[in-house]
Tab-separated table of C-alpha atoms in Angstrom:
chain	number	residue	atom	x	y	z
A	1	MET	CA	119.511	218.828	54.275
A	2	ALA	CA	117.132	220.870	56.574
A	3	GLN	CA	117.364	224.717	56.878
A	4	LYS	CA	116.461	226.386	59.970
A	5	ASN	CA	116.030	230.111	61.019
A	6	TYR	CA	117.802	231.440	63.825
A	7	SER	CA	117.887	235.259	64.727
A	8	GLY	CA	116.675	236.063	61.280
A	9	VAL	CA	119.687	233.831	59.463
A	10	ASN	CA	119.073	230.754	57.504
A	11	ILE	CA	121.233	227.933	58.309
A	12	SER	CA	121.502	224.364	57.094
A	13	VAL	CA	121.650	221.391	59.859
A	14	ASP	CA	121.912	217.781	59.843
A	15	GLU	CA	118.918	215.244	60.818
A	16	GLU	CA	120.195	215.773	64.358
A	17	GLY	CA	120.086	219.698	64.222
A	18	TYR	CA	123.979	220.162	64.051
A	19	MET	CA	125.125	222.894	61.792
A	20	THR	CA	126.618	221.670	58.347
A	21	ASP	CA	128.481	224.998	57.987
A	22	SER	CA	130.433	225.956	61.169
A	23	SER	CA	131.382	229.570	59.698
A	24	GLN	CA	127.667	230.425	60.103
A	25	TRP	CA	127.978	230.625	63.639
A	26	THR	CA	127.181	233.585	65.832
A	27	LYS	CA	126.333	233.636	69.702
A	28	GLU	CA	122.975	234.533	68.941
A	29	ILE	CA	122.201	231.504	67.075
A	30	ALA	CA	123.697	229.543	69.569
A	31	LYS	CA	121.263	231.015	72.390
A	32	GLU	CA	118.455	230.563	70.085
A	33	MET	CA	119.373	226.749	69.490
A	34	ALA	CA	119.696	226.216	73.185
A	35	LYS	CA	116.638	227.809	74.316
A	36	GLU	CA	114.700	225.838	71.782
A	37	GLU	CA	115.845	222.967	73.995
A	38	GLY	CA	115.010	224.730	77.267
A	39	LEU	CA	118.425	225.943	77.993
A	40	ASN	CA	119.496	229.615	78.582
A	41	LEU	CA	122.995	230.218	77.706
A	42	THR	CA	125.131	232.638	79.863
A	43	GLU	CA	128.547	234.204	79.088
A	44	GLU	CA	130.222	231.431	80.891
A	45	HIS	CA	128.400	228.927	78.233
A	46	ILE	CA	129.656	231.100	75.374
A	47	LYS	CA	133.246	231.000	76.698
A	48	LEU	CA	133.115	227.205	76.703
A	49	LEU	CA	131.513	227.080	73.303
A	50	GLU	CA	134.042	229.367	71.912
A	51	PHE	CA	136.890	226.898	73.319
A	52	ILE	CA	135.269	224.095	71.627
A	53	ARG	CA	135.007	225.846	68.519
A	54	GLU	CA	138.652	226.671	68.287
A	55	LYS	CA	139.453	223.293	69.539
A	56	VAL	CA	137.585	221.400	66.869
A	57	LEU	CA	138.025	223.637	63.892
A	58	SER	CA	141.727	223.360	64.525
A	59	GLY	CA	141.148	219.544	64.012
A	60	SER	CA	141.858	218.345	67.393
A	61	ALA	CA	139.495	215.272	68.917
A	62	LEU	CA	137.465	216.891	71.643
A	63	THR	CA	136.837	215.115	74.786
A	64	ILE	CA	135.112	215.782	77.983
A	65	ARG	CA	138.548	215.624	79.904
A	66	ALA	CA	140.047	218.286	77.314
A	67	ILE	CA	137.130	220.436	78.566
A	68	GLY	CA	137.830	219.593	82.207
A	69	LYS	CA	141.219	220.716	81.460
A	70	SER	CA	140.450	223.827	79.384
A	71	GLY	CA	140.655	226.183	82.277
A	72	PHE	CA	137.043	227.428	81.883
A	73	THR	CA	135.213	224.599	83.837
A	74	ASP	CA	136.176	221.198	85.347
A	75	ILE	CA	134.110	218.042	84.313
A	76	LYS	CA	131.201	218.285	86.710
A	77	GLY	CA	130.832	221.985	86.097
A	78	PHE	CA	130.631	220.974	82.366
A	79	TYR	CA	127.689	218.527	83.306
A	80	GLN	CA	126.177	221.305	85.504
A	81	LEU	CA	126.237	223.660	82.420
A	82	PHE	CA	125.110	221.320	79.986
A	83	PRO	CA	123.144	218.796	81.868
A	84	GLY	CA	122.190	215.223	80.409
A	85	ALA	CA	124.830	214.906	77.540
A	86	PRO	CA	127.034	217.697	77.663
A	87	LEU	CA	129.518	217.096	74.911
A	88	LYS	CA	126.637	216.541	72.503
A	89	LYS	CA	124.603	219.472	73.436
A	90	ALA	CA	127.689	221.742	73.625
A	91	THR	CA	129.152	220.848	70.238
A	92	LYS	CA	125.700	221.390	68.842
A	93	TYR	CA	125.435	224.682	70.075
A	94	ALA	CA	128.988	225.600	69.201
A	95	GLY	CA	128.045	224.981	65.522
A	96	VAL	CA	130.455	222.123	64.923
A	97	SER	CA	130.022	218.277	64.368
A	98	LYS	CA	128.910	215.786	66.672
A	99	PRO	CA	132.028	214.299	68.335
A	100	SER	CA	133.195	211.039	66.960
A	101	THR	CA	136.094	210.210	68.973
A	102	CYS	CA	135.578	206.624	69.429
A	103	VAL	CA	136.497	206.068	65.578
B	1	MET	CA	175.883	208.931	56.739
B	2	LYS	CA	172.134	210.230	56.978
B	3	LYS	CA	169.921	209.166	59.813
B	4	LEU	CA	166.417	207.851	60.231
B	5	LEU	CA	165.634	207.531	63.890
B	6	ILE	CA	162.192	205.400	64.731
B	7	LEU	CA	160.896	205.652	68.242
B	8	GLY	CA	158.778	202.860	68.982
B	9	ALA	CA	159.123	199.370	68.065
B	10	GLY	CA	155.517	197.904	67.865
B	11	THR	CA	153.525	197.356	64.921
B	12	GLY	CA	154.143	200.768	63.194
B	13	GLY	CA	157.682	201.122	63.799
B	14	THR	CA	158.718	197.418	62.977
B	15	ILE	CA	156.869	197.954	59.383
B	16	MET	CA	158.778	201.224	58.987
B	17	ALA	CA	162.011	199.564	59.568
B	18	ASN	CA	161.397	196.685	57.499
B	19	LYS	CA	159.977	199.070	54.615
B	20	MET	CA	163.198	201.782	54.921
B	21	ARG	CA	165.807	199.089	55.275
B	22	LYS	CA	164.820	197.676	51.745
B	23	ALA	CA	164.087	201.192	50.357
B	24	LEU	CA	167.255	203.109	51.323
B	25	GLU	CA	170.831	202.225	50.718
B	26	LYS	CA	173.000	200.937	53.365
B	27	ASP	CA	176.047	202.980	52.644
B	28	GLU	CA	173.840	206.124	52.698
B	29	TRP	CA	171.430	205.548	55.583
B	30	ASP	CA	171.782	204.488	58.911
B	31	ILE	CA	168.495	203.392	60.568
B	32	THR	CA	168.117	203.007	64.134
B	33	ILE	CA	164.664	202.036	66.084
B	34	ILE	CA	164.185	202.444	69.977
B	35	ASP	CA	162.121	200.791	72.278
B	36	LYS	CA	161.675	200.613	76.284
B	37	TYR	CA	160.775	196.857	75.978
B	38	LYS	CA	162.017	193.800	74.499
B	39	THR	CA	158.695	191.827	74.097
B	40	HIS	CA	156.591	192.377	71.108
B	41	TYR	CA	152.672	191.767	72.105
B	42	TYR	CA	149.972	190.825	69.600
B	43	GLN	CA	147.523	193.182	71.229
B	44	PRO	CA	144.525	191.771	69.470
B	45	GLY	CA	145.269	188.296	71.181
B	46	PHE	CA	144.639	190.056	74.674
B	47	LEU	CA	140.745	189.900	74.098
B	48	PHE	CA	140.946	185.927	73.587
B	49	ILE	CA	143.007	185.423	76.979
B	50	PRO	CA	140.290	186.089	79.540
B	51	PHE	CA	138.175	183.284	77.939
B	52	GLY	CA	140.768	180.581	77.662
B	53	MET	CA	141.014	181.131	73.866
B	54	TYR	CA	144.752	181.908	73.813
B	55	SER	CA	147.383	181.649	76.247
B	56	LYS	CA	150.539	184.259	77.043
B	57	LYS	CA	152.485	182.385	74.534
B	58	ASP	CA	150.104	182.772	71.666
B	59	VAL	CA	150.844	186.757	71.707
B	60	ILE	CA	154.299	187.303	72.558
B	61	LYS	CA	157.518	187.017	70.562
B	62	PRO	CA	161.033	189.106	70.931
B	63	LYS	CA	161.107	192.245	69.295
B	64	ALA	CA	164.263	191.609	68.106
B	65	ASP	CA	162.708	188.676	65.810
B	66	PHE	CA	161.189	191.374	63.590
B	67	ILE	CA	164.008	194.061	63.124
B	68	PRO	CA	165.724	193.266	59.720
B	69	TYR	CA	169.348	192.943	59.460
B	70	GLY	CA	170.975	196.450	59.162
B	71	VAL	CA	168.744	198.243	61.501
B	72	ASN	CA	170.100	199.166	64.765
B	73	LEU	CA	167.849	198.140	67.784
B	74	ILE	CA	168.304	199.998	71.105
B	75	PHE	CA	166.553	199.275	74.368
B	76	ALA	CA	166.212	202.525	76.178
B	77	ASP	CA	163.921	205.195	77.717
B	78	VAL	CA	163.686	208.260	75.661
B	79	ASP	CA	163.326	211.395	77.391
B	80	LYS	CA	162.384	213.918	74.884
B	81	VAL	CA	162.681	215.007	71.115
B	82	VAL	CA	164.330	218.239	70.823
B	83	ALA	CA	162.401	218.988	67.275
B	84	GLU	CA	164.290	222.213	66.827
B	85	ASN	CA	167.758	220.563	67.014
B	86	ASN	CA	166.936	217.384	65.279
B	87	GLN	CA	167.740	215.307	68.532
B	88	VAL	CA	166.426	212.794	70.615
B	89	LEU	CA	167.486	212.701	74.215
B	90	LEU	CA	167.700	209.360	76.167
B	91	LYS	CA	167.166	209.226	79.534
B	92	ASP	CA	170.570	207.682	80.228
B	93	GLY	CA	172.245	210.646	78.774
B	94	VAL	CA	172.957	209.766	75.353
B	95	VAL	CA	172.022	212.100	72.392
B	96	LEU	CA	170.982	210.796	69.131
B	97	ASN	CA	170.586	213.111	65.936
B	98	TYR	CA	168.538	212.467	63.077
B	99	ASP	CA	167.614	213.789	59.610
B	100	TYR	CA	164.223	212.214	59.688
B	101	LEU	CA	162.288	210.982	62.845
B	102	ILE	CA	159.174	208.600	62.812
B	103	ILE	CA	157.288	208.606	66.202
B	104	ALA	CA	155.411	205.501	66.548
B	105	THR	CA	154.964	205.311	70.319
B	106	GLY	CA	151.633	204.287	70.769
B	107	THR	CA	149.024	204.480	73.322
B	108	GLN	CA	148.898	203.216	76.784
B	109	ILE	CA	146.115	202.780	79.514
B	110	PHE	CA	146.439	205.078	82.552
B	111	PRO	CA	143.801	203.537	85.320
B	112	GLU	CA	145.244	206.060	87.621
B	113	GLU	CA	143.277	209.032	85.907
B	114	THR	CA	140.022	207.449	87.386
B	115	PRO	CA	139.792	207.538	91.239
B	116	GLY	CA	139.376	204.371	93.027
B	117	LEU	CA	139.963	202.142	89.788
B	118	GLN	CA	143.380	200.899	91.279
B	119	ASP	CA	142.154	200.534	94.843
B	120	LYS	CA	141.703	197.438	96.903
B	121	LEU	CA	139.577	195.643	94.308
B	122	TRP	CA	141.750	196.186	91.510
B	123	ARG	CA	142.687	192.629	89.782
B	124	LYS	CA	140.537	191.274	92.459
B	125	ASN	CA	137.040	192.226	91.390
B	126	ILE	CA	138.158	194.967	88.949
B	127	PHE	CA	140.283	194.083	85.504
B	128	ASP	CA	141.472	195.322	82.248
B	129	TYR	CA	142.287	193.134	79.438
B	130	TYR	CA	144.580	195.881	77.612
B	131	THR	CA	147.315	194.442	79.358
B	132	ILE	CA	149.051	190.738	79.641
B	133	GLU	CA	148.885	191.022	83.178
B	134	GLY	CA	144.894	192.057	83.242
B	135	SER	CA	143.683	189.530	80.935
B	136	ALA	CA	145.587	186.884	82.340
B	137	ALA	CA	144.287	187.877	85.814
B	138	LEU	CA	140.756	187.905	84.496
B	139	ALA	CA	141.158	184.509	82.927
B	140	ASP	CA	141.975	182.903	86.361
B	141	PHE	CA	138.960	185.029	88.093
B	142	PHE	CA	136.415	183.640	85.222
B	143	LYS	CA	137.593	180.186	86.127
B	144	THR	CA	135.738	180.024	89.285
B	145	TRP	CA	133.343	182.894	89.343
B	146	GLU	CA	129.890	182.048	90.151
B	147	GLY	CA	127.982	185.135	88.413
B	148	GLY	CA	126.414	188.117	88.964
B	149	ASP	CA	126.550	191.767	87.475
B	150	LEU	CA	129.314	191.807	84.744
B	151	VAL	CA	129.972	195.582	84.003
B	152	LEU	CA	132.072	196.947	81.250
B	153	ASN	CA	132.896	200.360	81.217
B	154	ILE	CA	134.671	202.603	78.679
B	155	ALA	CA	136.170	205.551	80.921
B	156	GLU	CA	137.042	207.480	78.092
B	157	ASN	CA	137.509	207.965	74.309
B	158	PRO	CA	139.660	207.450	72.255
B	159	ILE	CA	140.368	203.688	73.139
B	160	LYS	CA	142.822	201.212	71.233
B	161	CYS	CA	140.344	199.166	69.067
B	162	PRO	CA	136.856	200.700	69.827
B	163	VAL	CA	135.216	197.467	68.701
B	164	ALA	CA	137.050	195.383	71.466
B	165	PRO	CA	134.785	196.075	74.393
B	166	LEU	CA	131.889	194.783	72.037
B	167	GLU	CA	133.776	191.948	71.281
B	168	PHE	CA	134.397	191.368	75.170
B	169	VAL	CA	130.650	191.491	75.834
B	170	MET	CA	129.786	189.093	72.811
B	171	PHE	CA	132.524	186.535	73.970
B	172	ALA	CA	131.356	186.964	77.741
B	173	ASP	CA	127.917	186.096	76.519
B	174	ALA	CA	129.013	182.892	74.577
B	175	PHE	CA	131.169	181.890	77.044
B	176	PHE	CA	128.883	181.717	80.163
B	177	VAL	CA	126.285	180.118	77.861
B	178	GLU	CA	128.740	177.485	77.140
B	179	ARG	CA	129.438	177.132	80.798
B	180	GLY	CA	125.760	176.668	81.291
B	181	MET	CA	125.565	179.972	83.859
B	182	ARG	CA	124.343	182.638	81.335
B	183	GLU	CA	121.403	183.160	83.526
B	184	LYS	CA	123.368	183.778	86.643
B	185	VAL	CA	125.539	186.928	84.638
B	186	ASN	CA	123.843	189.884	83.860
B	187	ILE	CA	126.041	191.726	81.432
B	188	HIS	CA	126.127	195.601	81.074
B	189	PHE	CA	127.730	197.466	78.412
B	190	VAL	CA	128.386	201.050	80.158
B	191	THR	CA	129.635	203.732	77.415
B	192	PRO	CA	130.271	207.435	77.351
B	193	MET	CA	128.961	207.220	73.818
B	194	SER	CA	125.075	207.535	73.020
B	195	GLY	CA	125.076	203.971	71.438
B	196	ALA	CA	127.074	200.768	70.988
B	197	PHE	CA	129.332	202.582	68.421
B	198	THR	CA	129.202	206.349	66.945
B	199	LYS	CA	128.996	205.761	63.203
B	200	PRO	CA	125.236	205.252	62.908
B	201	ARG	CA	124.727	202.394	60.866
B	202	ALA	CA	127.181	200.129	62.593
B	203	SER	CA	125.793	201.332	65.881
B	204	LYS	CA	122.189	200.430	64.763
B	205	VAL	CA	123.685	196.606	63.702
B	206	LEU	CA	125.896	196.343	66.844
B	207	GLY	CA	123.443	197.653	69.192
B	208	GLY	CA	120.834	195.210	67.819
B	209	LEU	CA	123.235	192.331	68.312
B	210	LEU	CA	123.878	193.123	71.706
B	211	LYS	CA	120.365	193.393	72.252
B	212	GLU	CA	119.530	189.827	70.752
B	213	LYS	CA	122.011	188.329	73.199
B	214	ASN	CA	120.432	189.883	76.094
B	215	ILE	CA	123.077	192.455	76.766
B	216	ASN	CA	122.000	195.742	78.322
B	217	ILE	CA	123.537	199.032	76.827
B	218	ILE	CA	123.988	202.023	79.271
B	219	PRO	CA	124.738	204.789	77.100
B	220	ASP	CA	125.895	208.639	78.143
B	221	PHE	CA	127.695	207.107	81.264
B	222	TYR	CA	130.861	209.226	81.897
B	223	ILE	CA	132.691	207.760	84.849
B	224	GLU	CA	134.017	209.973	87.799
B	225	ARG	CA	135.161	207.162	90.174
B	226	VAL	CA	134.814	203.471	91.446
B	227	ASP	CA	133.154	203.334	94.911
B	228	ASN	CA	134.990	200.218	96.136
B	229	GLU	CA	132.949	199.897	99.376
B	230	ASN	CA	129.581	199.627	97.684
B	231	LYS	CA	131.048	198.068	94.614
B	232	THR	CA	129.677	200.668	92.005
B	233	ILE	CA	130.872	202.981	89.387
B	234	VAL	CA	129.662	206.625	89.716
B	235	SER	CA	129.303	208.954	86.593
B	236	TYR	CA	129.997	212.904	86.805
B	237	ASP	CA	126.069	213.518	87.002
B	238	GLU	CA	125.801	210.773	90.039
B	239	LYS	CA	124.322	207.820	88.205
B	240	GLU	CA	125.650	204.748	89.582
B	241	VAL	CA	125.844	201.109	88.282
B	242	PRO	CA	126.572	198.317	90.451
B	243	PHE	CA	128.974	195.470	89.712
B	244	ASP	CA	130.340	191.893	91.011
B	245	CYS	CA	132.860	192.083	88.278
B	246	LEU	CA	134.231	195.563	86.429
B	247	ILE	CA	135.786	195.246	83.500
B	248	THR	CA	137.249	198.768	82.862
B	249	ILE	CA	138.624	200.259	79.568
B	250	PRO	CA	140.607	202.940	81.399
B	251	VAL	CA	141.683	206.154	80.102
B	252	HIS	CA	144.084	206.015	76.893
B	253	LYS	CA	146.706	208.684	76.389
B	254	GLY	CA	149.904	208.859	74.088
B	255	ASP	CA	153.253	208.217	75.493
B	256	PRO	CA	154.250	211.034	78.093
B	257	MET	CA	157.481	211.330	76.066
B	258	VAL	CA	155.223	213.224	73.350
B	259	GLY	CA	153.965	215.765	75.887
B	260	ARG	CA	157.608	216.239	77.307
B	261	SER	CA	158.865	216.984	73.697
B	262	GLY	CA	156.137	219.592	73.180
B	263	LEU	CA	154.478	217.648	70.336
B	264	GLY	CA	151.431	216.599	71.803
B	265	ASP	CA	147.940	217.789	72.694
B	266	ASP	CA	146.495	217.532	76.316
B	267	MET	CA	146.484	213.611	76.091
B	268	ASP	CA	149.736	213.368	74.954
B	269	PHE	CA	148.697	212.377	71.173
B	270	ALA	CA	151.037	213.946	68.709
B	271	LEU	CA	149.476	216.766	66.874
B	272	THR	CA	149.468	215.310	63.376
B	273	ASP	CA	148.503	216.426	59.785
B	274	LYS	CA	145.599	214.020	59.089
B	275	TYR	CA	146.546	213.646	55.422
B	276	THR	CA	150.372	213.726	54.946
B	277	LEU	CA	150.922	212.306	58.418
B	278	GLN	CA	153.750	214.852	59.436
B	279	SER	CA	153.896	216.458	62.670
B	280	ASP	CA	152.106	219.613	62.495
B	281	LYS	CA	155.177	221.765	63.259
B	282	PHE	CA	158.259	219.820	62.080
B	283	LYS	CA	158.103	218.536	58.307
B	284	ASN	CA	161.084	216.087	59.019
B	285	ILE	CA	158.904	214.177	61.809
B	286	PHE	CA	156.224	211.499	60.855
B	287	ILE	CA	153.817	210.281	63.238
B	288	LEU	CA	152.488	206.831	62.602
B	289	GLY	CA	149.659	204.751	64.174
B	290	ASP	CA	148.049	205.124	68.035
B	291	ALA	CA	150.446	207.838	68.969
B	292	ALA	CA	148.904	210.506	66.417
B	293	ASN	CA	145.969	212.379	67.333
B	294	LEU	CA	144.015	211.645	63.862
B	295	PRO	CA	140.074	211.152	64.046
B	296	THR	CA	140.374	207.667	63.111
B	297	SER	CA	140.415	204.130	64.926
B	298	LYS	CA	143.264	203.236	66.934
B	299	ALA	CA	144.025	199.700	65.566
B	300	GLY	CA	146.462	197.661	63.927
B	301	SER	CA	144.680	198.048	60.603
B	302	VAL	CA	144.896	201.844	60.748
B	303	VAL	CA	148.813	201.414	61.371
B	304	HIS	CA	149.273	199.150	58.694
B	305	PHE	CA	147.381	201.349	56.095
B	306	ALA	CA	148.858	204.606	57.464
B	307	ALA	CA	152.737	202.882	57.199
B	308	GLU	CA	152.065	203.001	53.332
B	309	VAL	CA	151.236	206.734	53.577
B	310	VAL	CA	154.242	207.691	55.889
B	311	PHE	CA	156.205	205.736	53.558
B	312	GLU	CA	155.350	207.096	50.375
B	313	ASN	CA	155.925	210.601	51.600
B	314	LEU	CA	159.052	210.128	53.565
B	315	MET	CA	160.507	208.764	50.219
B	316	CYS	CA	159.016	211.775	48.629
B	317	SER	CA	160.837	214.239	51.129
B	318	ILE	CA	164.211	212.309	50.724
B	319	GLU	CA	163.966	212.529	47.179
B	320	GLY	CA	162.774	215.987	47.028
B	321	ARG	CA	159.480	215.192	45.498
B	322	PRO	CA	156.227	216.633	46.061
B	323	TYR	CA	154.094	214.571	48.493
B	324	THR	CA	151.895	211.960	46.768
B	325	GLY	CA	150.733	209.992	49.889
B	326	LYS	CA	147.474	211.048	51.196
B	327	PHE	CA	145.780	209.381	54.169
B	328	ASP	CA	142.335	208.628	54.102
B	329	GLY	CA	141.542	207.379	57.579
B	330	HIS	CA	141.149	203.724	56.330
B	331	SER	CA	140.281	201.260	59.154
B	332	ASN	CA	139.282	197.703	58.654
B	333	CYS	CA	138.172	195.806	61.774
B	334	TYR	CA	137.058	192.146	62.229
B	335	ILE	CA	134.504	192.177	65.350
B	336	GLU	CA	134.176	188.921	67.048
B	337	THR	CA	130.650	188.019	67.751
B	338	GLY	CA	131.078	184.992	69.827
B	339	PHE	CA	129.921	181.421	68.946
B	340	GLY	CA	132.351	180.855	66.033
B	341	LYS	CA	130.947	183.758	64.163
B	342	GLY	CA	132.252	187.222	63.337
B	343	ALA	CA	131.483	190.794	61.657
B	344	LEU	CA	133.726	192.945	59.474
B	345	ILE	CA	133.498	196.989	59.030
B	346	ASP	CA	135.456	198.808	56.451
B	347	PHE	CA	135.648	202.692	56.757
B	348	ASN	CA	137.567	205.701	56.674
B	349	TYR	CA	137.447	209.696	57.759
B	350	ASP	CA	134.458	210.357	55.317
B	351	THR	CA	132.886	207.115	54.905
B	352	GLU	CA	130.824	205.012	57.803
B	353	PRO	CA	130.934	201.538	57.796
B	354	LEU	CA	128.233	200.222	55.023
B	355	PRO	CA	127.152	196.395	54.416
B	356	GLY	CA	128.488	194.548	51.511
B	357	ALA	CA	131.412	192.236	50.459
B	358	PHE	CA	135.273	192.377	51.132
B	359	PRO	CA	137.801	192.497	49.718
B	360	PHE	CA	136.376	191.567	46.326
B	361	PRO	CA	132.887	192.992	45.485
B	362	GLY	CA	130.179	190.998	45.299
B	363	ILE	CA	132.429	187.808	46.040
B	364	GLY	CA	133.800	188.339	49.540
B	365	PRO	CA	134.789	185.924	50.987
B	366	PHE	CA	134.179	188.351	53.965
B	367	GLY	CA	130.788	189.893	54.551
B	368	LEU	CA	130.778	193.752	55.699
B	369	LEU	CA	128.507	194.586	58.660
B	370	LYS	CA	127.071	191.019	59.199
B	371	GLU	CA	127.831	188.013	61.400
B	372	THR	CA	129.545	185.165	59.388
B	373	ARG	CA	131.557	182.296	60.134
B	374	MET	CA	134.317	183.174	57.514
B	375	ASN	CA	134.713	186.786	59.008
B	376	HIS	CA	135.491	184.760	62.524
B	377	TYR	CA	138.217	182.673	60.549
B	378	GLY	CA	139.267	185.653	59.046
B	379	LYS	CA	140.133	187.153	62.569
B	380	LEU	CA	142.184	184.200	63.750
B	381	LEU	CA	143.968	183.889	60.357
B	382	PHE	CA	145.260	187.478	60.835
B	383	ARG	CA	147.225	186.495	64.037
B	384	TRP	CA	149.481	184.424	61.187
B	385	ILE	CA	149.340	187.083	58.942
B	386	TYR	CA	150.377	189.636	61.664
B	387	TRP	CA	153.498	187.813	62.580
B	388	HIS	CA	154.584	186.585	59.064
B	389	ILE	CA	153.642	189.313	56.544
B	390	LEU	CA	152.507	192.469	58.147
B	391	LEU	CA	155.171	193.195	60.656
B	392	LYS	CA	157.470	192.530	57.795
B	393	GLY	CA	156.343	195.413	55.872
B	394	LYS	CA	155.296	192.799	52.921
B	395	GLU	CA	152.441	193.312	50.401
B	396	MET	CA	149.114	192.603	51.365
B	397	PRO	CA	146.038	192.095	49.024
B	398	ILE	CA	144.456	195.309	50.377
B	399	SER	CA	144.594	198.799	49.247
B	400	SER	CA	145.881	201.414	51.686
B	401	HIS	CA	142.895	203.575	50.546
B	402	MET	CA	139.354	202.318	51.326
B	403	THR	CA	137.111	201.502	48.193
B	404	MET	CA	133.544	202.084	47.791
B	405	ALA	CA	133.363	199.048	45.519
B	406	GLY	CA	131.508	195.955	46.995
B	407	LYS	CA	129.803	198.315	49.486
B	408	LYS	CA	125.998	198.895	49.598
B	409	MET	CA	124.541	202.642	50.111
B	410	HIS	CA	120.833	201.619	50.463
B	411	ASP	CA	120.539	198.433	52.715
B	412	PHE	CA	118.744	199.832	55.731
């Protein structure tokens, strides 16, 4: 398991860069992680990441549709916030595991 | 008299009716099972219908045939569960009380969630095969289709039987080869996932199979709408895929009754403890099968394994013992790969599908995560097992818990 240093904290990540211990997450870590991939996180991003954390850590399956209904953004907006593969990026920056809703 | 109420007489509800009637004394326990519909569908069979391998009569039987003597079978629409009062309200005004409730109301497709899907091309150039009507209409369409872009699109996860779309495109490949028109058909597999399957090793093997069969995978595509004029599907980030024939796996949700009862998530899947299979809020409610919001496959094999756990924990609860049943998310799927062959995967919450032999280590007869003829026969044989053994809640030679015996960790 790889170690990475974000904002002065050592965290362990899996081979795709997802945090393996969600409890280590902070907003600062999320911001640095996203910056590394060329994305500047705003408060709007962070609010959504917190929603995702709450949802995933309570054991619910996370879907793009659920995010569209979250009240923070609609699905189109979600794509604009995290261009390309929004669910994969957002879960990574939220410090939770990659969604595996298909199994 | 104590009362056990089961909502849903599909695979899970029927298994539980059979198991519980055997276990509980008839003069102490009244068991009632409720369903909207009178016909039991063998849902894995829907996949075979478009290719003329099965017909309607192969996949339907009356539900009543599988409910044992001594269980009340009611055909009615459920309005909602009022869990605080241990009551189920039917739409016709009848109120049923229960001591224990099992919710096994499954999942359904909601094509209306995707704009343009049920427009003028619906069942003309756009088909689903998750309903008997859809798969039968597609069988008719394929009889005279002259070819073009065949696009299979998964709208959203979770879906029933996550491997069925893979099976569909591999069947389509074999079907059009056998018809001598494969070069006229371009097959595209368009998915919101980043590959053929989410679990890494299985995705690699299955993705490789699709490539070998000249099936084009378009990953990370999340459909927003169907453009009926231009015959394209359009994603939220404005990507377009043209089609001549669109096979849609529409959005799946739980029964709206679960939502009305306040027991579900935003997709109406019932909130369920992933190990005990109880409702998260009410300890006398158990959730079985596709209706649950569990992070495992929505598939008959899972229902079968989960039924063992629901049975065990329900009996523990009735007899006042601590729960001994713990579900591990065990799933076991035969994957048809066309030309009389099949693959098999076996996995749970924590262990992804691995290669090996099943169910007997080193012997099989089934091969895990590889294409064999025996796996194909396993799938065909399963229909008989389903009607005659599984629904009746009889013992099967497969453990409800996944085992690592026979699996290889380092094959790749």
